[in-house]
């Protein structure tokens, strides 16, 4: 009867690979299933055969309530809901007994249902796995976590530029494989591989881990024995000498026989390396070795790992808790292979991921389903809290085989699983692995068959005692039995080999059980994979994740339907993730070589990066020297006789006080400090300050034209504003913010010293800018212009914040340019007459270092930037700090990194040659850490489940923005390129903040000493886009200031329109002081 006529019960998932219109050739559909009406489940008599073509993993399966002792999620019901045990019935029969609600299920049906997990329950398993992963990644809960989430210190996948010779030592279940791979930098498409396999002596797997002296306890290693072929048991004699029965011969050789020495595992591996290299033409220069060590380790570096526990039949004493890399390196050194260096340790899962990854097709997840099972993935490094690394990504080895050791899987365990666990060498451990790994599937099937035979459901008339023997049925036989075409015959052969006399129906039922066990394994793997994919998607803040998953292992390779179930169930459990399964090719050998090659590439990159950025990374000593030099230049600038020799001009502003709150009236303010020019009217009243303003553009031709044209344009803007504000008939006091270096000769008289910020209008330098403004007003016949004060933006910032905080006596600008001002004691200002009170000093510290005093901290990149500006050799300090120049510094560094083939795979980047292509605003975006995705909860089967992992923020999102910026600049940037570019930006902006802190430390320390205080409390009014917008600049500045000036408590207050409101307040203070 065709399957199309069967109405599938809800929750039954069609298993791909079986024709929907043709029943199984190995076990035909019988009974009344074909007559089931649409919308109704098949009858119990036909259900058994349905499992040939379907696997129950779906929604609210109506068959689960018929399973006594469990609800529809598979959880154990209270005892009064279970059926009483019949006398003489086995404990297995009790747990799978018939219920009294609805049609009876046969023992085989109940067993199949017990081995089937509904989709809802798989969602629960996925949620628990995600929580277990979060616990493993957290520093607080890592030690108690069952899913260990061990960092591998592998921070990159291949980019195709890896090249050179790489050696691999791979420790396997029964042999050691030594491999030499030559990578050509061609995208790893055509590596040259040579390898050799050496059998592992059985005593080495369980003897002492380290060498012992004398005795015959752990086997013997014989050197120089002429035994051809693979390493194997030696014959009775070798070279005329009688050997102990446990001796082993190693390869070929014509050397005289040497005395046998005690054998230990790491010495054996080292001997294999020596023997292998003797048979190949390997270079004598440094030869990096990757060590594949498939056991649970605690890694603290890529080449440092302590063994946590043995498994897979290994139990060498004296190794657990020791660094296995060091043990192998010591053994290699004893062989005098001093050019061989162990640079990386990994397990087979990591190697699987690496061998499937290319630049064009990055692979960030790997899954191995072999005798054991494990997975790894590239996690955001900031969430791997057990390591210090916070940039980029790091491969995490989940060690998910231990998932469920905390009883998280108890509600899906069957009596068969519990029996398998009890007879294992580690009861209660590796619970997930015992449900999934091929080492255990045969025994799960065996215990199921044993229970069914006890219920007289199978093998009637046969002696089933053999089913009580562990390993009587192995996984290879299980995989052969589930085959559609030959499975029935294979089942009969396997069962008869055990001395059983199976009927055709027995063989069919055994095939069904095998399929259910293998399908459950695939479904559980899918739940784990879906958890990883969901975690990656949320931690990176993605709406949809598209990635490749490397897969390897006996189950995946030998059973095509395993991969089909894995793919389809993963899609159901993680619908927002598109994961393509990529079969691994020699993951443990070739993959390990690639891991090692990637490690070498990253090490080379790190050396180049550190060497290139070292001059920009200032030490505490460097900054203290800058602070001392700033203090020295300040003293010179304040002295009447030494002022001309100072690079810090220390210009008096004639501003002698800060606002006290009594200022009242209307004032005009002008703000000229860049390409935009503002005109404001500021109304100061008892209830606060109100302002109206308008922005006017200054065209480049006027910025760089004549002085008359520039000031005529400014007056035109003033008149337009007054007309719009109906102020043409009023004569209001005006404060003029002129943000260029000036020598003030009075509050309303300032001589321009030099243009900056791209201005170069002729006829202005050396002239009084207030007078130039007044002359332009006369030319325009605008007589209602009363300029009472000229200030720069730094002074305006201080005054603006001083209105809100009387302790504000310092102004700081860190934007397009940089400058500072502060209230100095009049007795120290030698350039102005008077000894009493204080005066605001405009430092003009952007020119600090123009006299050469800072040459020791200038780098080649700073010099390149300086040489291409309109004022080379001038404003040197400003060119290290301000926003106008930081992007250019970064651009020159990136060009150097491309030239050294560290970035963008060394490909030429013509766009980077364009001046100012890398904007300083990019630094702010690149260093930003995005906020975490919104957290929420959902309910699955009555359980509250996390819908978002427990993450603090998304560094991954920020790095995606880095890539987006680089792609917009037509730069072919990988994720790792983004990490390196961000490091460059961080280095440049950190130096800028620290230099700013060193200058400010000199200021506050001078103020403290001036006033004879042991502790100074002062507020800094601060403005500028770099300070306000950059996500880290203010933190770095304040942190370093605390270190450099520990006796000063400095508060930072961001200015609100300091250059506008501040100028008006200077005028207001001046008018207040002029009142009788």
GROMACS .gro file of C-alpha atoms in nm, residues 15 115 141 218 406 443 703 706 832 838 868 922 953 1051:
model
   14
   15UNK     CA    1   1.301   1.050   0.724
  115UNK     CA    2   1.408   0.559   2.198
  141UNK     CA    3   3.065   2.889   3.691
  218UNK     CA    4   5.584  -0.149   3.045
  406UNK     CA    5   2.439   1.689   3.616
  443UNK     CA    6   2.535  -0.187   2.350
  703UNK     CA    7   3.897   8.044   0.418
  706UNK     CA    8   4.195   8.748   0.167
  832UNK     CA    9   5.107   9.100   3.219
  838UNK     CA   10   4.403   8.522   3.882
  868UNK     CA   11   5.173   6.640   0.415
  922UNK     CA   12   3.592   5.564   1.181
  953UNK     CA   13   2.751   4.301   2.477
 1051UNK     CA   14   3.602   6.613   3.774
   0.00000   0.00000   0.00000
